[in-house]
XYZ file of C-alpha atoms in Angstrom:
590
model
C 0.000 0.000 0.000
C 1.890 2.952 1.312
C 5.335 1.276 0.244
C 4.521 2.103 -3.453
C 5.571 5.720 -2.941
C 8.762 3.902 -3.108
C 8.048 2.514 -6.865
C 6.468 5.899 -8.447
C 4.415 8.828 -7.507
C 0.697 9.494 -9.476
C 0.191 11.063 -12.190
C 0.802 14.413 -13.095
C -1.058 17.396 -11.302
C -1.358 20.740 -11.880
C 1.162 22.860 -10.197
C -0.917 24.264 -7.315
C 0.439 26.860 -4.828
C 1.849 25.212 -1.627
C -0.224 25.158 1.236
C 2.192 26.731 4.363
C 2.899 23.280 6.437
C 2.634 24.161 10.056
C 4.259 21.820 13.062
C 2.445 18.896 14.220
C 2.259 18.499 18.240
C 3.882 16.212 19.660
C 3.223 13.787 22.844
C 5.184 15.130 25.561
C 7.187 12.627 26.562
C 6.954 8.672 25.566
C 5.058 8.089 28.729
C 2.054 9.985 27.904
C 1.574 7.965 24.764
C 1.788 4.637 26.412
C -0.521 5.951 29.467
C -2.773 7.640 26.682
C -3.027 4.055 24.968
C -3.332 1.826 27.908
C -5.795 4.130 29.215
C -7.971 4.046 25.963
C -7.943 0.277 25.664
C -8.514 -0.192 29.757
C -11.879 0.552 29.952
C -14.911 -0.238 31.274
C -15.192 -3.896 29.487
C -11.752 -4.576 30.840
C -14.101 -4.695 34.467
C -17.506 -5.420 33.681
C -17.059 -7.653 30.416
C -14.151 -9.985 30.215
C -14.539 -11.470 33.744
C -18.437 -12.666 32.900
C -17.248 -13.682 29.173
C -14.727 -15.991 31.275
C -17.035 -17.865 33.419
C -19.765 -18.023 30.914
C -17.349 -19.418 28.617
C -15.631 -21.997 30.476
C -13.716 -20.332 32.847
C -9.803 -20.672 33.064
C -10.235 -22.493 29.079
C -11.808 -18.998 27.882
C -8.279 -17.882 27.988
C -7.253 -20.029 25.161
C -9.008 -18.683 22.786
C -8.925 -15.210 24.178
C -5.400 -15.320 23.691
C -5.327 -16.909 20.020
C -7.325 -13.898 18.799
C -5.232 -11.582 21.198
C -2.144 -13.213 18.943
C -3.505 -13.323 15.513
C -6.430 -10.507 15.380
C -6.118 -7.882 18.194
C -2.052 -7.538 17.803
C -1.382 -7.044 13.992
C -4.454 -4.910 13.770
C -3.417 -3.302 16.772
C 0.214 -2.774 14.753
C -1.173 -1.662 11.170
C -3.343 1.042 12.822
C -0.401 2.433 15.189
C 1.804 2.057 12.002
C -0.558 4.007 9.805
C -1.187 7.245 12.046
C 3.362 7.064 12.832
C 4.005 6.877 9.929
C 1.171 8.765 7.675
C 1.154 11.716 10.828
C -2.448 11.941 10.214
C -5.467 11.170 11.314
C -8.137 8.506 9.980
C -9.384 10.407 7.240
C -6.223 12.250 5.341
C -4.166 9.224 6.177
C -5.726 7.356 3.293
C -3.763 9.663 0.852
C -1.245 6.511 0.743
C -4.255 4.948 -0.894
C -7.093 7.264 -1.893
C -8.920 4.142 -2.770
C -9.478 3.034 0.630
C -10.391 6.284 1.728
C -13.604 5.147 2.930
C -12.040 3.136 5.724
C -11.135 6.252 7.472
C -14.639 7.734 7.272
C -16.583 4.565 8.355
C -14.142 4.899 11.198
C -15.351 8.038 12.025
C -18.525 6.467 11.948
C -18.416 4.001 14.571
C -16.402 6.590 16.394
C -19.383 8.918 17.108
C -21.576 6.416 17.628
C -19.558 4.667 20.240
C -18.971 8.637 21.718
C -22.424 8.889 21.581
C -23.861 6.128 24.059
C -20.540 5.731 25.900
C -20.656 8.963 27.592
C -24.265 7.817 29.053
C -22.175 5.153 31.307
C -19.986 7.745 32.777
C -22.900 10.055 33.100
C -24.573 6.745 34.879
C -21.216 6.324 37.017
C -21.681 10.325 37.881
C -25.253 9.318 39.551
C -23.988 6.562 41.359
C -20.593 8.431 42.639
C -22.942 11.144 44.019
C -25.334 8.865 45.378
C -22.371 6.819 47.222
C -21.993 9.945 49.387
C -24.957 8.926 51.028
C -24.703 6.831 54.278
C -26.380 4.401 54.068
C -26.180 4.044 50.500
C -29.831 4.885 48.504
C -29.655 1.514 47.594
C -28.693 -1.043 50.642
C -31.524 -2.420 52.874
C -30.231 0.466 55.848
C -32.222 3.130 53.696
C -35.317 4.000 54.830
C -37.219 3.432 51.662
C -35.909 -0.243 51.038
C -37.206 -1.474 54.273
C -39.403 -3.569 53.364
C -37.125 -5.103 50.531
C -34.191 -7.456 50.595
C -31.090 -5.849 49.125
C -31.069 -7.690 45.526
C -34.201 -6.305 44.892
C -32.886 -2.662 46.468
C -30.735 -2.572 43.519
C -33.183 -3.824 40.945
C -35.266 -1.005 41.725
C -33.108 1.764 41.821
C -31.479 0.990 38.799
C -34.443 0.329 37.118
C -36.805 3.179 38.381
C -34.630 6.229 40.265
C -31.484 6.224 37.467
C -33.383 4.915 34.403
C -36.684 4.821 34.516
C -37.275 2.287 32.414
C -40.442 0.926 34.364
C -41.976 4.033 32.482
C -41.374 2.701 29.349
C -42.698 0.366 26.620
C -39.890 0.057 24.612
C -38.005 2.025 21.969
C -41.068 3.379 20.041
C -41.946 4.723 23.620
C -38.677 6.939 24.867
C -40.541 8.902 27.751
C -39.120 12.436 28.879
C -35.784 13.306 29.505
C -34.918 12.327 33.479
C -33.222 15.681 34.201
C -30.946 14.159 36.640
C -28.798 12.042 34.181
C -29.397 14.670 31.612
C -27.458 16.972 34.232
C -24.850 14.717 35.079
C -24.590 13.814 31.021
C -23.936 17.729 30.801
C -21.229 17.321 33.294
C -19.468 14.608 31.577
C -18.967 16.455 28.571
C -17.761 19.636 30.333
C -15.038 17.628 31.724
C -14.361 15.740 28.260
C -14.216 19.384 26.732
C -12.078 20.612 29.456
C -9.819 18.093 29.146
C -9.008 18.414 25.422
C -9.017 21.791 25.444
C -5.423 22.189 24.152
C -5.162 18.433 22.749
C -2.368 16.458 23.166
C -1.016 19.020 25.565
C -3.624 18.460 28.167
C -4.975 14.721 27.658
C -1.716 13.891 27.674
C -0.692 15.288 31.042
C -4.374 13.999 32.451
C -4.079 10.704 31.327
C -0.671 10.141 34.353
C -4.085 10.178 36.962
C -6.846 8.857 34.528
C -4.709 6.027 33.660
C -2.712 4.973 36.455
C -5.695 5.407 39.460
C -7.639 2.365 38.363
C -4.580 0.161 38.974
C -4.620 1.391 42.394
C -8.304 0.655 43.229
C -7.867 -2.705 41.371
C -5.305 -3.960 43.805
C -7.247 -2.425 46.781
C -10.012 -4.387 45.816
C -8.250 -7.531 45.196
C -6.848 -7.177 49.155
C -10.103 -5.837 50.454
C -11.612 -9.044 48.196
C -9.052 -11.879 49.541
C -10.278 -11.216 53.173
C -13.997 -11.589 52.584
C -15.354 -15.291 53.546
C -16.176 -16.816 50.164
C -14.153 -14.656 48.129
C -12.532 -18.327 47.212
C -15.490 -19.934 46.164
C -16.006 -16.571 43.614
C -12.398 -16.980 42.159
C -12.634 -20.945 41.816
C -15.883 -20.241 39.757
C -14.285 -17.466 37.542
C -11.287 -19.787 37.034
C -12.842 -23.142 36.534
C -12.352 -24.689 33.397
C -14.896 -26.741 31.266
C -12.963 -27.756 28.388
C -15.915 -29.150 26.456
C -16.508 -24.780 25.440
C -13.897 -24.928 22.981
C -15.631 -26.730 20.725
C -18.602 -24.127 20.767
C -17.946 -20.990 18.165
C -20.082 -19.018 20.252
C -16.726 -19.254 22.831
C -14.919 -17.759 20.050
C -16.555 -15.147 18.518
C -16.650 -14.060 22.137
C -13.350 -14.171 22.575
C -12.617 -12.098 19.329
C -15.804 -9.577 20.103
C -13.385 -8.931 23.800
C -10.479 -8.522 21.591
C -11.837 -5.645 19.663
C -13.957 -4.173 22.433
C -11.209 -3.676 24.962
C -8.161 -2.658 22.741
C -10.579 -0.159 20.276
C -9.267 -1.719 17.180
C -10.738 0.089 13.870
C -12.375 3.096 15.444
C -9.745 5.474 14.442
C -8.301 6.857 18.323
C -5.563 4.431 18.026
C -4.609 5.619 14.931
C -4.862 9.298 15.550
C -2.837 9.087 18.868
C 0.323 7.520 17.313
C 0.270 10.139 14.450
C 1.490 12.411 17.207
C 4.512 10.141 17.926
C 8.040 10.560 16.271
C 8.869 8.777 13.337
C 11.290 6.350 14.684
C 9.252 5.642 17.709
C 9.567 1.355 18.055
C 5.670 0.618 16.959
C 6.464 -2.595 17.646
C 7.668 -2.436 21.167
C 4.335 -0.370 21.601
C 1.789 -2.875 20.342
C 3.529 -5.840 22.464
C 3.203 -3.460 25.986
C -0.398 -2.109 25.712
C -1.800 -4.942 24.156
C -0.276 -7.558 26.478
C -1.192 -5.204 29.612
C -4.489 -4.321 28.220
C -5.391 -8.059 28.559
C -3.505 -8.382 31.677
C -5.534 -5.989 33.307
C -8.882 -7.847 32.084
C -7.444 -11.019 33.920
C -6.451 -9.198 36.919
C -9.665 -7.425 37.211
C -11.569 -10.429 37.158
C -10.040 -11.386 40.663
C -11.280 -8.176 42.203
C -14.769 -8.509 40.442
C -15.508 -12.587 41.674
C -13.679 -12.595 45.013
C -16.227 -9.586 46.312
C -18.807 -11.411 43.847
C -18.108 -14.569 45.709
C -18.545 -13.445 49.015
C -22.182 -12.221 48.333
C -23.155 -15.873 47.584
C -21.529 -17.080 50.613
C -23.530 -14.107 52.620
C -26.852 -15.041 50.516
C -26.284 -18.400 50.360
C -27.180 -19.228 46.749
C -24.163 -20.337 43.859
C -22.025 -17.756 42.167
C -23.818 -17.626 38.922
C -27.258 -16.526 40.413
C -24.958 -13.320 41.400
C -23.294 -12.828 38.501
C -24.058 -10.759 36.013
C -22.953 -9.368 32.414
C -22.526 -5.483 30.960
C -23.898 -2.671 32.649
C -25.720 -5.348 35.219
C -22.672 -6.165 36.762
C -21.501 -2.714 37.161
C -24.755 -1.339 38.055
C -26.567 -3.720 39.954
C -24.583 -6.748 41.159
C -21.478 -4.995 42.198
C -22.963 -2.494 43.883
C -25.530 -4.710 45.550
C -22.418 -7.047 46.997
C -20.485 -3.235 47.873
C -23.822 -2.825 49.727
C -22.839 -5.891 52.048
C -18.845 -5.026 52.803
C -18.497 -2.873 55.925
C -17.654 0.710 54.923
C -19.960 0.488 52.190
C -19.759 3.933 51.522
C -16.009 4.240 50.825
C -16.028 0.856 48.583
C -18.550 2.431 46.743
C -17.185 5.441 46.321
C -13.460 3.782 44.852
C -15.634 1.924 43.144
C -17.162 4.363 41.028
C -14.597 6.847 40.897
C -12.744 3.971 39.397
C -15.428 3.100 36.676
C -15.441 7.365 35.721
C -11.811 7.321 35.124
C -12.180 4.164 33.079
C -14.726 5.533 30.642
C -12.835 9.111 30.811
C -9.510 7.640 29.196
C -11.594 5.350 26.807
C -13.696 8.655 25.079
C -10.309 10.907 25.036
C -8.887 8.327 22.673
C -12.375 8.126 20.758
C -12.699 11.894 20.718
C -9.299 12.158 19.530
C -9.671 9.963 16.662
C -13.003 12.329 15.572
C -11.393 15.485 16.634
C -8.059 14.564 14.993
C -9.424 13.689 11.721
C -11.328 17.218 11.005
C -8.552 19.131 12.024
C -6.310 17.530 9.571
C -8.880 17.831 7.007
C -9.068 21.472 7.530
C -6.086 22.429 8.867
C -7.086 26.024 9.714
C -9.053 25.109 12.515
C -5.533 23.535 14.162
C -3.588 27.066 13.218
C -6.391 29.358 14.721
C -6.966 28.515 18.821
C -9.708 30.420 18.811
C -11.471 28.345 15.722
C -9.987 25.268 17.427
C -12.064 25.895 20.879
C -15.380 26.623 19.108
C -15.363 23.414 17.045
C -14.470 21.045 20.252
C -17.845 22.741 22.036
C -19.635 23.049 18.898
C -18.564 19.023 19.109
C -19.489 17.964 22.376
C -23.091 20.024 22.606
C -23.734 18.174 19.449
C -23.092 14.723 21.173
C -24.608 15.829 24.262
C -28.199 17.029 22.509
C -27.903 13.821 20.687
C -27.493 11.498 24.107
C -30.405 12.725 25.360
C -32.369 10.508 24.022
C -30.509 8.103 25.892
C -31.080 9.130 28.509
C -35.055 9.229 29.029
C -37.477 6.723 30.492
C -36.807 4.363 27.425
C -33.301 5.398 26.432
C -32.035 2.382 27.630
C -33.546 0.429 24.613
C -31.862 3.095 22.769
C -28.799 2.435 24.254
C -29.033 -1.317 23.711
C -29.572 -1.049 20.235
C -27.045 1.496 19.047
C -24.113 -0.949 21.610
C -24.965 -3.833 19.940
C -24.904 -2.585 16.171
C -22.410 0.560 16.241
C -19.134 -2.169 17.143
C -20.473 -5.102 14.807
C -20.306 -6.207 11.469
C -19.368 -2.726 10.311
C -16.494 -2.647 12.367
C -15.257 -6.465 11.438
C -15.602 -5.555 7.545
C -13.180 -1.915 8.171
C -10.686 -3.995 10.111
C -10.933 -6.900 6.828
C -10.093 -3.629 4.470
C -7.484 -2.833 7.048
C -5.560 -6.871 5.843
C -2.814 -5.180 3.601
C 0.427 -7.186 3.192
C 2.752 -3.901 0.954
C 3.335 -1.592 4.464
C 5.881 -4.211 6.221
C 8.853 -1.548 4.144
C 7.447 1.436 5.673
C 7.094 -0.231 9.209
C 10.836 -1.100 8.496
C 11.829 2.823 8.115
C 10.299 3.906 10.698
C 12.497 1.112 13.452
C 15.693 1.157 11.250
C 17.041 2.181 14.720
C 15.159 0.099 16.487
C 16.451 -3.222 17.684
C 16.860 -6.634 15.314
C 14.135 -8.888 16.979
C 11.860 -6.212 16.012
C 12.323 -6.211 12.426
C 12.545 -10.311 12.623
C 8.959 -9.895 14.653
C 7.521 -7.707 11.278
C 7.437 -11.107 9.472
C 5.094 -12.586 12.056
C 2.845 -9.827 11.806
C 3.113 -9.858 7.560
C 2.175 -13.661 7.871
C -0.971 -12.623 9.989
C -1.711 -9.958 7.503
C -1.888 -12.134 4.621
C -3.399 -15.442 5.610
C -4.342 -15.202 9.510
C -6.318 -12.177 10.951
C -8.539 -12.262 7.561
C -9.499 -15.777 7.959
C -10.525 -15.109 11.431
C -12.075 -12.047 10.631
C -14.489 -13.876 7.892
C -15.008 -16.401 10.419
C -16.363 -13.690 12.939
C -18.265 -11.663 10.326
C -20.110 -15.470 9.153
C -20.997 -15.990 12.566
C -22.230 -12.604 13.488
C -24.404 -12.651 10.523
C -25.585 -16.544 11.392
C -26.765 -14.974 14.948
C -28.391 -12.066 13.701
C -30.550 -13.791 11.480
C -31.312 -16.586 13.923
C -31.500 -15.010 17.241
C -33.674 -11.633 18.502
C -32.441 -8.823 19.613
C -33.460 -8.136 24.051
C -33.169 -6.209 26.896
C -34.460 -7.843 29.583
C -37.801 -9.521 28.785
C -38.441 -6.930 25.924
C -37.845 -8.224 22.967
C -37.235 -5.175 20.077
C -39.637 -5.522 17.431
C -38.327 -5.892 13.660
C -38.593 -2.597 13.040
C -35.879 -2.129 15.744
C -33.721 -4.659 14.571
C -33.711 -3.110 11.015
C -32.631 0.088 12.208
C -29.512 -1.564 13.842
C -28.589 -3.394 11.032
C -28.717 0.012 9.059
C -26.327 1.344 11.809
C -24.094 -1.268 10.754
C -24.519 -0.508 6.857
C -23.856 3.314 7.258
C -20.240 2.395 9.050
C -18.734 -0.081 6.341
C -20.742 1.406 3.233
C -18.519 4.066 3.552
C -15.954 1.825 1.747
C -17.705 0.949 -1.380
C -19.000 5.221 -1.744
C -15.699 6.632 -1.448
C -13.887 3.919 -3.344
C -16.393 5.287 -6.689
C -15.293 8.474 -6.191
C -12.007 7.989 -6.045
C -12.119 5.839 -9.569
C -14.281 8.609 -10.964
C -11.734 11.033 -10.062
C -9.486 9.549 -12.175
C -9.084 9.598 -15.955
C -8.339 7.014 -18.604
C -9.673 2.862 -19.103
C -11.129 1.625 -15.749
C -8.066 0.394 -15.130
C -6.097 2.885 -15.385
C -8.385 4.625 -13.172
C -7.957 1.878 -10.382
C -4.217 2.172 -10.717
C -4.267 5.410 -10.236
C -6.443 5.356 -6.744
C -4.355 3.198 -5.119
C -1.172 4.931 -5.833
C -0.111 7.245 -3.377
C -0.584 10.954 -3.203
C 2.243 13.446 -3.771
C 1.376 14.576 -0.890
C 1.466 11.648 1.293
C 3.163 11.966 4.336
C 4.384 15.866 3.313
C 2.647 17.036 6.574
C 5.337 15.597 9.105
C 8.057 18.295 9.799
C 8.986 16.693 13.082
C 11.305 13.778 12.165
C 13.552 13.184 14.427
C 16.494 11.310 12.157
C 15.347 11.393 8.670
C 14.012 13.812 6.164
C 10.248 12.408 4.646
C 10.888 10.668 1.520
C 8.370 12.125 -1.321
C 8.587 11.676 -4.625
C 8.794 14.719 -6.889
C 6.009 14.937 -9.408
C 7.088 13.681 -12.697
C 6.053 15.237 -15.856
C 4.720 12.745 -18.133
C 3.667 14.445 -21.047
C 4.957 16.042 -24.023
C 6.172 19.229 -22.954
C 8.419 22.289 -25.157
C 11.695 24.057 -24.297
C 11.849 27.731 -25.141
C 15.801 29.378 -25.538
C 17.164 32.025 -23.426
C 19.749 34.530 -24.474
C 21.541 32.820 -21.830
C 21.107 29.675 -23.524
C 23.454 31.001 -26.592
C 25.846 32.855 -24.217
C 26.457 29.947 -22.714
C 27.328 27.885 -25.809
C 29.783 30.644 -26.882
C 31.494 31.159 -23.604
C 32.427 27.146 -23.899
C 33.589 27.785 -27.299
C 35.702 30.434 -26.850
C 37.477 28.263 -23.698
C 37.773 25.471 -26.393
């Protein structure tokens, strides 16, 4: 792909006055990358996800195939993407110039990008409710409050999830969304003030907020894993998280799990990946990179499953009923059965306040790196905006009261419904078939000039990663896409006991369409941009701009390599007087 700026620019082009290339920013220092990375891949599936995938799947034996797709899907997608924004110092959209045909891949990542801004910010704007509700002692939703008297503290839980912070109770179902419940809507408000506030300067401030965003939830983590091990029945929690029941690994569902994990928690394909590492320096070691956060990204999903089924473990023991009548998966286990078994620890209050406070910085770190990858990608496309501060600050709030008019539909009576339907579409087989486009075998010479420096095993490692390329991740990838498309047709989408009606269902699968269609529109008009045979004309769109790659001035150890436009037509010379001077003055020295 990109290599062939190696082999031969395009075609001629008009001589155009050049557009004044201004700086890129930087990151800081190498930590705030990594802590920027880790911190957008650790997120809130990392907690509330991977540990009930495990025990639904078989336990310790989910890990096998966890770790096969971690190998051959989640790392050289993970690379490609990293390798695309270093090297390309772009973002989604204007890094395409390397192959105008694929353009489309950067806008359907923009795509799933603002749809996964648009519902995610609802959890931390749930989180906010349930941090300012924990400074309530007793907590609104133990049996010590005066209202749940009467109840048992399961169904505390139940009920205020479902009536005080959704509402749902109020609701029919999606063709019924109810009024806004001002309460979220305020604390939605108030998670976008802090996104905004936090990007305000870019790089410069999410990367210096990102050494507390990213690095607190380790602390709670471990906390909880001591606070955890002393509970009576925490055991009995990790033996059933751990357990294995080999017989799953002959069920695909186990696997398409495995690989749905894999793309939720590292954020392969929505573009924030891609636009953070087209801040780094050219020679940064990609390589090194994608080995550390994607091998502590699923470390941290492991680990956080001990703190999740050791508490989860001793609620059984205290309720006396198994594990798995406890457990529970997504936002239930965040929502309702963690903080029901928080409820039962002593010093409820301060458990549930780390706990929550942990879950906001989560989902913090995870939308920087999503707004980045939206924010990043208009900015290069109109580069003024970047120049201009003033420009730059009215198009990030212009940005985030756009998403936060839009999430208030999510957060009504019925917005949950809402929110079901837009998680469960925006991240499927639209994503799978941009990451298949993303399968390109020609950038492995690129990657190579970028770690020249870099050392040996690394470049020995590239071939790995070129095999996977070529034969592995899009085998795997067609495997997931067949199955997802098996289970939509056979199974109905739910929430609860509602089931969505058709209707619904078609309006998810459009979600889907709109992301990877993208592909197919912009691929046209990149042909029909082109002259000649059709061909010639799809030659020509996957050859590499002139300007590919112009826009870095901050190379550290080596000037860009561009082409110089060739001239490729018949073209006349006219004389000069100097012309004929010169011919006579070597005369007259013969």
């Amino acid at each position: 792909m990109a290599s062939q700026s190696h082999d031969g620019s395009r075609p001629p082009s008009p001589a155009l006055p050049q557009q004044p290339q201004h700086p890129r920013e930087q990151w800081g220092s190498k930590n705030e990358f990594l802590l920027s990375c880790i911190g957008y891949c650790v997120g809130l599936g990392n907690v509330w996800r991977f540990p009930y995938l495990c025990y639904r799947n078989g336990g310790g034996v989910f890990l096998i195939p966890y770790f096969i797709m971690l190998f051959f899907t989640g790392m050289p997608l993970f690379l490609m993407e990293l390798s695309l924004g270093q090297y390309g110092s772009a973002g989604p959209i204007t890094v395409w110039k390397c192959c105008p045909l694929l353009k489309g891949i950067g806008i359907g990542m923009l795509c799933v990008s603002t749809l996964v801004c648009l519902y995610y910010n609802v959890i931390i704007a749930w989180t906010f409710y349930y941090l300012g509700s924990s400074f309530q002692s007793p907590l609104p939703w133990s049996c010590d409050a005066p209202a749940n008297a009467p109840l048992c503290v399961s169904v505390c839980v139940s009920v205020f999830c479902s009536e005080r912070v959704l509402g749902v109770v109020n609701s029919h179902g999606l063709q019924d969304p109810g009024p806004v419940r001002w309460e979220l809507a305020l604390c939605l408000l108030a998670a976008w003030v802090i996104i905004f506030l936090c990007m305000l300067k870019g790089i410069r401030s999410s990367g210096k907020v990102v050494y507390v965003t990213a690095t607190f939830p380790y602390f709670v983590l471990i906390v909880l894993i001591i606070r955890g091990a002393t509970l009576e029945g925490s055991l009995q929690g990790v033996a059933f998280y751990l357990t294995p029941v080999w017989d799953r690994l002959a069920n695909a569902q186990v696997w398409n799990d495995a690989a749905s994990q894999i793309f939720y928690s590292l954020g392969i394909g929505v573009g924030g990946l891609l636009s953070m590492a087209s801040y780094n320096k050219f020679d940064n070691n990609v390589i090194r990179d994608t080995l550390v956060i994607t091998i502590g990204n699923c470390g941290t999903s492991f680990f956080a499953g001990f703190a999740i089924f050791s508490i989860l473990g001793h609620m059984a023991w205290r309720k006396g009923v198994p594990v798995e009548q406890v457990a529970d998966t997504g936002p239930g286990l965040a929502f309702v059965a963690y903080p029901e078994a928080l409820a039962l620890l002593p010093g409820s209050v301060f458990w549930s306040i780390l706990f929550f406070l942990m879950l906001f910085m989560l989902g913090v770190d995870t939308l920087f790196g999503n707004m980045e990858g939206i924010t990043t990608a208009v900015l290069d496309e109109f580069p003024q905006l970047r120049v201009n501060m003033k420009h730059k600050i009215l198009f990030l709030a212009l940005l985030c009261f756009g998403f936060y008019l839009m999430g208030l539909l999510l957060v009504t009576d019925g917005g949950i419904y809402w929110f079901t339907l837009i998680d469960s579409f925006s991240t499927s087989f639209g994503l799978i078939i941009i990451t298949l486009f993303m399968c390109v075998n020609q950038f492995c010479q690129d990657i190579v000039d970028m770690i020249c420096l870099c050392p040996p095993w690394c470049t020995k490692l590239l071939l790995y990663f070129k095999a996977c390329w070529v034969f592995c991740t899009p085998f795997l990838l067609l495997f997931i896409l067949t199955y997802i498309f098996l289970e939509m047709y056979r199974t109905s989408l739910h929430y609860g006991t509602y089931v969505y009606p058709l209707w619904g269902k078609a309006l998810g699968v459009c979600i889907g369409v709109v992301c990877c269609i993208q592909i197919p529109i912009w691929a046209t008009v990149a042909i029909c941009k082109e002259s000649g045979t059709l061909k010639d004309r799809f030659q020509k769109a996957i050859r590499p701009l002139n300007s590919w790659r112009v826009n870095n001035l901050n190379i550290s150890t080596q000037e860009p390599r561009v082409e110089p436009e060739r001239i490729e037509g018949p073209f006349t010379v006219t004389l000069t007087e100097m012309d004929f001077t010169g011919i006579a003055w070597e005369s007259s020295e013969a």
